[in-house]
One Martini backbone bead per residue (centre of mass of N, CA, C, O) as a GRO file, in nm:
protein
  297
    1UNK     BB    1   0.732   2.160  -0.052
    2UNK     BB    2   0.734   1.965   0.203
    3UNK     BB    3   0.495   1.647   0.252
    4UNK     BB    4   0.543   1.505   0.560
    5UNK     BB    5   0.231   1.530   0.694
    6UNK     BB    6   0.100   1.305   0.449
    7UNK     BB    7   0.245   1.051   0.540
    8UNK     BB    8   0.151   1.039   0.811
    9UNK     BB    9  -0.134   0.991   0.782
   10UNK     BB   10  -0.100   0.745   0.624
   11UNK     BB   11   0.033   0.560   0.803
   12UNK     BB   12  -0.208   0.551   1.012
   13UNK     BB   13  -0.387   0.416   0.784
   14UNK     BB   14  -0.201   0.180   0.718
   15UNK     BB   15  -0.196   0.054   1.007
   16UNK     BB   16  -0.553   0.016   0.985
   17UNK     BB   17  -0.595  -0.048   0.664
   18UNK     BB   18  -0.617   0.234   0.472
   19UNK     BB   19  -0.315   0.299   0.382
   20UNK     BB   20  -0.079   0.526   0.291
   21UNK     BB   21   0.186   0.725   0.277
   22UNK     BB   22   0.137   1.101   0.286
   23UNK     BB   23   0.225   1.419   0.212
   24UNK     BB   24   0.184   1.817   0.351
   25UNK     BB   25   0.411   1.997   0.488
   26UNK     BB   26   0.558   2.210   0.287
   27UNK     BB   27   0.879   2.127   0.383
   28UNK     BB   28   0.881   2.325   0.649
   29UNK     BB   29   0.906   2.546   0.233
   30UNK     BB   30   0.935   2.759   0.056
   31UNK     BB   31   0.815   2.460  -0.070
   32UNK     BB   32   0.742   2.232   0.242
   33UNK     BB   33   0.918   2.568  -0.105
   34UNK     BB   34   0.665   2.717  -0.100
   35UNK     BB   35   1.073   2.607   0.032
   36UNK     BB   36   0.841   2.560  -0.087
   37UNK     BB   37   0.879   2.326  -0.120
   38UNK     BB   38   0.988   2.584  -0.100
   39UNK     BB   39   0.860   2.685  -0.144
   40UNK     BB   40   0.837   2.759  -0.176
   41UNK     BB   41   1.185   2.866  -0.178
   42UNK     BB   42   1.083   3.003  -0.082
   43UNK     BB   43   1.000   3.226  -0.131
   44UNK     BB   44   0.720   3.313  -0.080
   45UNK     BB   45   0.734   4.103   0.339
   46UNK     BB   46   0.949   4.288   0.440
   47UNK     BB   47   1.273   4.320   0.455
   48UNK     BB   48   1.627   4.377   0.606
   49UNK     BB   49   1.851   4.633   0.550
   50UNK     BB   50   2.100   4.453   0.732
   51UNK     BB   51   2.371   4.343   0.876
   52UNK     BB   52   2.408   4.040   1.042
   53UNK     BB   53   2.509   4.242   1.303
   54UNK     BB   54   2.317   4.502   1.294
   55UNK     BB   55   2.504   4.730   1.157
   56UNK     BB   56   2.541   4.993   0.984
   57UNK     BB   57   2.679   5.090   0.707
   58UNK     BB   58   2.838   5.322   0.915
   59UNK     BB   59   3.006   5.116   1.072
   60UNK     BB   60   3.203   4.995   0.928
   61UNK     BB   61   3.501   4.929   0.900
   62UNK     BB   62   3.738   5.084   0.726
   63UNK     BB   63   3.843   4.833   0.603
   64UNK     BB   64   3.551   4.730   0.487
   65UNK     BB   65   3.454   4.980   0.339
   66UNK     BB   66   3.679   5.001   0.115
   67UNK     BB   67   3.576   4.749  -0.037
   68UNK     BB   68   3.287   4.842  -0.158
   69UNK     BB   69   3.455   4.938  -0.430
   70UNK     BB   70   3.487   4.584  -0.467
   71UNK     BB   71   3.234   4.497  -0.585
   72UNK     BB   72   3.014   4.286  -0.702
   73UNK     BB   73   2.818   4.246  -0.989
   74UNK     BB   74   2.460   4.155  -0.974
   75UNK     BB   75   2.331   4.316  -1.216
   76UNK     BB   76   2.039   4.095  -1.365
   77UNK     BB   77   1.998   3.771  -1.480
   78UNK     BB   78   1.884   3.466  -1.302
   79UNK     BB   79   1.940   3.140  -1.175
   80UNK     BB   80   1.774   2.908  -0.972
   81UNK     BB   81   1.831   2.665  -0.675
   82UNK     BB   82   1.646   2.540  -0.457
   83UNK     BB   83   1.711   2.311  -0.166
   84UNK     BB   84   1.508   2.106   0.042
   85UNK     BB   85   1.440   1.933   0.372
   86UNK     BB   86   1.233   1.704   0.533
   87UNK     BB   87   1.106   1.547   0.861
   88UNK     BB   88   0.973   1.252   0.933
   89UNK     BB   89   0.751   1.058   1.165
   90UNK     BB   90   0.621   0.786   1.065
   91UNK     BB   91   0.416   0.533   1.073
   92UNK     BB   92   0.541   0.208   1.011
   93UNK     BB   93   0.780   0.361   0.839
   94UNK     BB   94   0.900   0.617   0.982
   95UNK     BB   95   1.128   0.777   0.786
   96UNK     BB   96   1.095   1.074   0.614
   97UNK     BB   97   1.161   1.229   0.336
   98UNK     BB   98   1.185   1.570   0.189
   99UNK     BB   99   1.245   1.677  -0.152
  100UNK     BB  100   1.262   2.039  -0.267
  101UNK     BB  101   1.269   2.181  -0.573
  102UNK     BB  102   1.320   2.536  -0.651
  103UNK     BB  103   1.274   2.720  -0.947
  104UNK     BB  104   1.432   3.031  -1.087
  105UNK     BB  105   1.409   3.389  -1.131
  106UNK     BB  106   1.593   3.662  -1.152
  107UNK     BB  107   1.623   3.996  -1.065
  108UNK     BB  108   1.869   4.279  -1.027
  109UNK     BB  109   1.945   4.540  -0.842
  110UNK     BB  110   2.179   4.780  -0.798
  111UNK     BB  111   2.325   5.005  -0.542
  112UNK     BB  112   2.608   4.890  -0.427
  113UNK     BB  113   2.515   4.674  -0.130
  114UNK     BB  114   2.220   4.695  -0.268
  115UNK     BB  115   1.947   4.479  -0.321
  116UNK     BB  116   1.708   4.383  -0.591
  117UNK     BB  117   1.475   4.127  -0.562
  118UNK     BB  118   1.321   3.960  -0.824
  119UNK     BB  119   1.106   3.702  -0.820
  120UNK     BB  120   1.054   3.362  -1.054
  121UNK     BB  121   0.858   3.099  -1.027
  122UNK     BB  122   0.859   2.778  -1.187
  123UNK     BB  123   0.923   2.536  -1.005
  124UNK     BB  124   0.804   2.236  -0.801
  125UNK     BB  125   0.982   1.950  -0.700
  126UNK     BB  126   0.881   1.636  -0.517
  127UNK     BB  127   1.080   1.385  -0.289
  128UNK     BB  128   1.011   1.113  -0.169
  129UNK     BB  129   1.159   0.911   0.129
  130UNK     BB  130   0.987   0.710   0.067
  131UNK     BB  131   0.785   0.635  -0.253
  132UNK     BB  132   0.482   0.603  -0.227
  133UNK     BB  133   0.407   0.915  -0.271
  134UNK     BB  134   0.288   1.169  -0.450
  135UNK     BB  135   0.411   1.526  -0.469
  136UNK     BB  136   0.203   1.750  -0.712
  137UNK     BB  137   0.224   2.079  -0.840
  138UNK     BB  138   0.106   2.276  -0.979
  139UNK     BB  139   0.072   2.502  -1.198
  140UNK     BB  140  -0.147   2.712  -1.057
  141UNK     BB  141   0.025   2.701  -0.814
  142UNK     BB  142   0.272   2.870  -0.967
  143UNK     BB  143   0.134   3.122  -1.075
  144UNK     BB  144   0.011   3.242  -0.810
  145UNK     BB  145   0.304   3.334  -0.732
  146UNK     BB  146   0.439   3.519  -0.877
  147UNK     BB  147   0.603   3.813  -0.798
  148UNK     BB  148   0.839   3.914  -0.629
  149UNK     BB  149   1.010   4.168  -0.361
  150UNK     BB  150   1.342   4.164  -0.216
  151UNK     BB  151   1.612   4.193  -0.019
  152UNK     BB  152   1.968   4.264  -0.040
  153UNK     BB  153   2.331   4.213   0.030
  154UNK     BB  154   2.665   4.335   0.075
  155UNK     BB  155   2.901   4.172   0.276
  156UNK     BB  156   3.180   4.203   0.436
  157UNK     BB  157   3.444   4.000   0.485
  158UNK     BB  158   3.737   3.822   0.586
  159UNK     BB  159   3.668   3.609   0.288
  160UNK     BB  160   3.480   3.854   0.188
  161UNK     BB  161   3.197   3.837   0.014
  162UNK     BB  162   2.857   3.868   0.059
  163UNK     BB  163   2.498   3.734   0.035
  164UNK     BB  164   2.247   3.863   0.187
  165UNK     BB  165   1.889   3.705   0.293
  166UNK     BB  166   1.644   3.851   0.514
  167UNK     BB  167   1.400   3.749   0.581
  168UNK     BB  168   1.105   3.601   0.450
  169UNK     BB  169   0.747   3.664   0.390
  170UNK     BB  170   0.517   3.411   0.302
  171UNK     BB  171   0.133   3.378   0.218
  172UNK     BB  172  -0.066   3.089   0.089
  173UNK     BB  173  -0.419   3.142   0.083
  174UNK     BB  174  -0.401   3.445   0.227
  175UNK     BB  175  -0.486   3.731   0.411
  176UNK     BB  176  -0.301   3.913   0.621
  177UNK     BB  177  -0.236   4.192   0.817
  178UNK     BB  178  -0.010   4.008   0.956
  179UNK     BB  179   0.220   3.790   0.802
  180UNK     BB  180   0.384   3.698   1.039
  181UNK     BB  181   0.136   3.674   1.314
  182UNK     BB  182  -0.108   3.598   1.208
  183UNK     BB  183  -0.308   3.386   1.177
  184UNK     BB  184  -0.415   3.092   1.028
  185UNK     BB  185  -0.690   2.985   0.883
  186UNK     BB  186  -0.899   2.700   1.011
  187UNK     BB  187  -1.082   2.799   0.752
  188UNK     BB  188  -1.303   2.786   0.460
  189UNK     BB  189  -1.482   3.063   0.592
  190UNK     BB  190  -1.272   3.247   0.603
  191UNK     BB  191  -1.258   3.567   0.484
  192UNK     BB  192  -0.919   3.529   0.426
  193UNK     BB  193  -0.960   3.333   0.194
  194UNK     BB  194  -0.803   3.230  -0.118
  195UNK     BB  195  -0.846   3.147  -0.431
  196UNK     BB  196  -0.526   3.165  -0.554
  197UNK     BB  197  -0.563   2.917  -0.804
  198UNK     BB  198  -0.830   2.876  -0.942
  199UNK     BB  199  -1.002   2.618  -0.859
  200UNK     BB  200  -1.246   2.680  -0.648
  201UNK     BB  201  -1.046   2.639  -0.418
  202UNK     BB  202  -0.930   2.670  -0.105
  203UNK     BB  203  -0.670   2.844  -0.120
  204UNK     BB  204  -0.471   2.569  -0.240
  205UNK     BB  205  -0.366   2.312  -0.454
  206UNK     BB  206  -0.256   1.942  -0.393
  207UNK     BB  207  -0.141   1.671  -0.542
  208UNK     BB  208  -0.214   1.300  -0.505
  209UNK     BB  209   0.004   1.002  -0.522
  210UNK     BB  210  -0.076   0.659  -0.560
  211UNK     BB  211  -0.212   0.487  -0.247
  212UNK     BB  212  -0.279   0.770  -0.227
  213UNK     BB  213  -0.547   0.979  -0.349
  214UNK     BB  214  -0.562   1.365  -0.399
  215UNK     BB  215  -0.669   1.659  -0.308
  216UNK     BB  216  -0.549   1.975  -0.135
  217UNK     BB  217  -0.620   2.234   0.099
  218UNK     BB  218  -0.421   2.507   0.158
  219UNK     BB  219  -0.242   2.715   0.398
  220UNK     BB  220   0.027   2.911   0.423
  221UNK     BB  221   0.356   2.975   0.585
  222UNK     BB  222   0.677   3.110   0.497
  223UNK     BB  223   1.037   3.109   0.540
  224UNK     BB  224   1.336   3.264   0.427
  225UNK     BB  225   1.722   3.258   0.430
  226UNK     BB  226   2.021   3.400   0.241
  227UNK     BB  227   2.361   3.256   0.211
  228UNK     BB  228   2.681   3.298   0.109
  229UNK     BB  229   2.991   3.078   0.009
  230UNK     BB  230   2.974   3.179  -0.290
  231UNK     BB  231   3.136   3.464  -0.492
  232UNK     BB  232   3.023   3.594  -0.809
  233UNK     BB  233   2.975   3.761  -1.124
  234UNK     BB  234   2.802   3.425  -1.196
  235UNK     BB  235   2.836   3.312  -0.924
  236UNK     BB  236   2.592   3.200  -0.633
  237UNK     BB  237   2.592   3.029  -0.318
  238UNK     BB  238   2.437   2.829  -0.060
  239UNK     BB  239   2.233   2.882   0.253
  240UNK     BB  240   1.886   2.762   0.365
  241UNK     BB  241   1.646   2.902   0.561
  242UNK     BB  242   1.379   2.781   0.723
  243UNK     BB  243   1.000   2.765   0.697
  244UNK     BB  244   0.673   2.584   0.780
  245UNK     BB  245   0.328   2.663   0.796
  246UNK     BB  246  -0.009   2.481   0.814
  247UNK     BB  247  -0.313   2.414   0.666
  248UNK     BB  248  -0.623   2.191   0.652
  249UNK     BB  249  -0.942   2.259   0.483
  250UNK     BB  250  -0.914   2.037   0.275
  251UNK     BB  251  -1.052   1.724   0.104
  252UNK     BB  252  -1.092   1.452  -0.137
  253UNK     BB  253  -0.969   1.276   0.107
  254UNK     BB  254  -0.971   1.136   0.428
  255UNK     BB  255  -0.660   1.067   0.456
  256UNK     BB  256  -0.568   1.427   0.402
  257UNK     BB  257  -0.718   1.578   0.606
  258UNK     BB  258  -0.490   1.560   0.808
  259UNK     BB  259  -0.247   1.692   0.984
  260UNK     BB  260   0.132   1.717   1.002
  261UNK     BB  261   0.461   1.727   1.138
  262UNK     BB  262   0.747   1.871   1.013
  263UNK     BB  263   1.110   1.912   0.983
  264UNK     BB  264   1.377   2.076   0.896
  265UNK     BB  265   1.663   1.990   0.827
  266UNK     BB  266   1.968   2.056   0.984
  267UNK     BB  267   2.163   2.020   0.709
  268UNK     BB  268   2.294   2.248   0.478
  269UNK     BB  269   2.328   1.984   0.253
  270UNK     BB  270   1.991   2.032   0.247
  271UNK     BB  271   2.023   2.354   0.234
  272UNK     BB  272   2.019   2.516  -0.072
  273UNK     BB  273   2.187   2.740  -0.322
  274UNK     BB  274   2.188   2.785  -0.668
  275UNK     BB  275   2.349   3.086  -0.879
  276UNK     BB  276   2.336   3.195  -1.257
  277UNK     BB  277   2.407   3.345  -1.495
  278UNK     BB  278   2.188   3.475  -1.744
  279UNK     BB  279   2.036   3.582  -1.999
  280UNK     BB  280   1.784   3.807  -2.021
  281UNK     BB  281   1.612   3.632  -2.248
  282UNK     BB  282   1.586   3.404  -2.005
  283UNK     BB  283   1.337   3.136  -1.951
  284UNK     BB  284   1.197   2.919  -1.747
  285UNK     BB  285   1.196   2.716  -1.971
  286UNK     BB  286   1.502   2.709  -2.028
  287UNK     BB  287   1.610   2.653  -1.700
  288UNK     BB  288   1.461   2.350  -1.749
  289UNK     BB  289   1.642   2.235  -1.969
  290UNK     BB  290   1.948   2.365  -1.823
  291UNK     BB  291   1.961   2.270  -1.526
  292UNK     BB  292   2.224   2.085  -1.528
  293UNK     BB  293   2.409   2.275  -1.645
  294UNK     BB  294   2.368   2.539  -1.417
  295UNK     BB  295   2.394   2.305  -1.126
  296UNK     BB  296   2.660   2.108  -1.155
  297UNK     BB  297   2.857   2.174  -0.916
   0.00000   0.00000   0.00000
């Protein structure tokens, strides 16, 4: 969830004599993982199992579908590390870059072609450039992201197998009959609004360090899309497509209560997740302690 438009907002604050720039709009990541920058990312509505071609898997030409044969087994328990990372335009300092890591764990379960995949977020972590401000993703709020289960599948190329996980819609800190179309709630009194991280504040809470701090409250929308450039039955690797949109519902500090926008950056190398296999009885904890290990290719 990388927080570039509360970077802008402080710059504005700067350029006044009132303070330093600071990142609001997470990611704009399942991350903005969310990225979320994210978060979430993220991560953070029901996939589409289809290749990519938009044909049904009986459609697939002869010598495709035979291939199917030699699938590799991607069923059980994965660690993942996806790499978000966003920019704004603040005044004042610049440009400012959000990158956004988020730690997962899948598990896999595999049918032929077609993948159900259950994530569990561990971390996520934000570093902005310049790093006048941190920006701090509680416990509180990664734990209320509980499990999530979307679909993906694999798909025969011409270079091989690949991974692709279709469009994910996942909406933080709010209820909506539509999660993908609705809109999101511009207040904290819409009854659409829920305290997902049970802080007491409306929608979740995100935390601001540095020479300007406060909590912020925000609802998100992220969407994420994962397609692999490298896949073995121990490690798969790609590129993550995303967005983000935020609403910022309230702040203890006044410098940090209006939002601005972020936008992905567009190069594939800043946009990425890496994936290995890792033993069932693998947890966060352990992911977290031997990440350098896992995805240091």
């Amino acid at each position: 969830m990388a927080m570039g438009g509360w970077l802008a907002r402080a710059g504005r604050a700067f350029g006044r004599g009132r303070g330093a720039a600071i990142c609001s709009r997470a990611g704009r990541g399942w991350a903005r993982p969310l990225a979320w920058c994210a978060l979430l990312a993220l991560l953070w509505t029901p996939a589409w199992s289809v290749l990519a071609s938009g044909e049904p898997l009986a459609a697939l030409r002869p010598e495709a579908s035979e291939r199917l044969e030699a699938l590799p087994n991607l069923s059980g328990r994965w660690a993942q590390q996806q790499v978000t990372t966003s920019v704004t335009r603040v005044p004042v300092v610049g440009e400012v870059r959000s990158r956004t890591e988020t730690l997962l764990i899948l598990d896999i379960a595999q049918r032929g072609a077609n993948l159900t995949v259950t994530a569990e977020v561990c971390t996520i972590a934000i570093r902005n450039r310049p790093n006048m401000v941190r920006t701090i993703i509680p416990e509180e709020f990664v734990r209320s992201l509980g499990r999530t289960t979307r679909t993906a599948r694999l798909t025969p190329q011409p270079s091989g197998v690949r991974y692709e996980q279709p469009r994910f819609v996942e909406v933080i800190g709010a209820r909506l009959g539509d999660p993908e179309r609705e809109g999101l709630p511009q207040d904290a009194s819409d009854p659409r609004v829920v305290d997902q991280d049970g802080t007491g504040a409306p929608g979740v809470t995100v935390r601001i360090g540095g020479v300007v701090s406060g909590d912020v409250y925000v609802v998100q929308r992220g969407w994420n899309r994962l397609w692999s450039t490298t896949l073995s039955e121990e490690t798969f690797d790609g590129v993550v497509e995303w967005d983000n949109e935020q609403v910022v519902l309230g702040a203890s500090n006044a410098f940090i209560r209006r939002d601005a926008p972020a936008s992905p950056d567009p190069s594939p190398a800043n946009n990425f997740f890496r994936t290995t296999r890792v033993a069932p009885d693998a947890d966060c904890r352990w992911v977290e302690r031997n990440t350098s290990t896992l995805f240091s290719r």
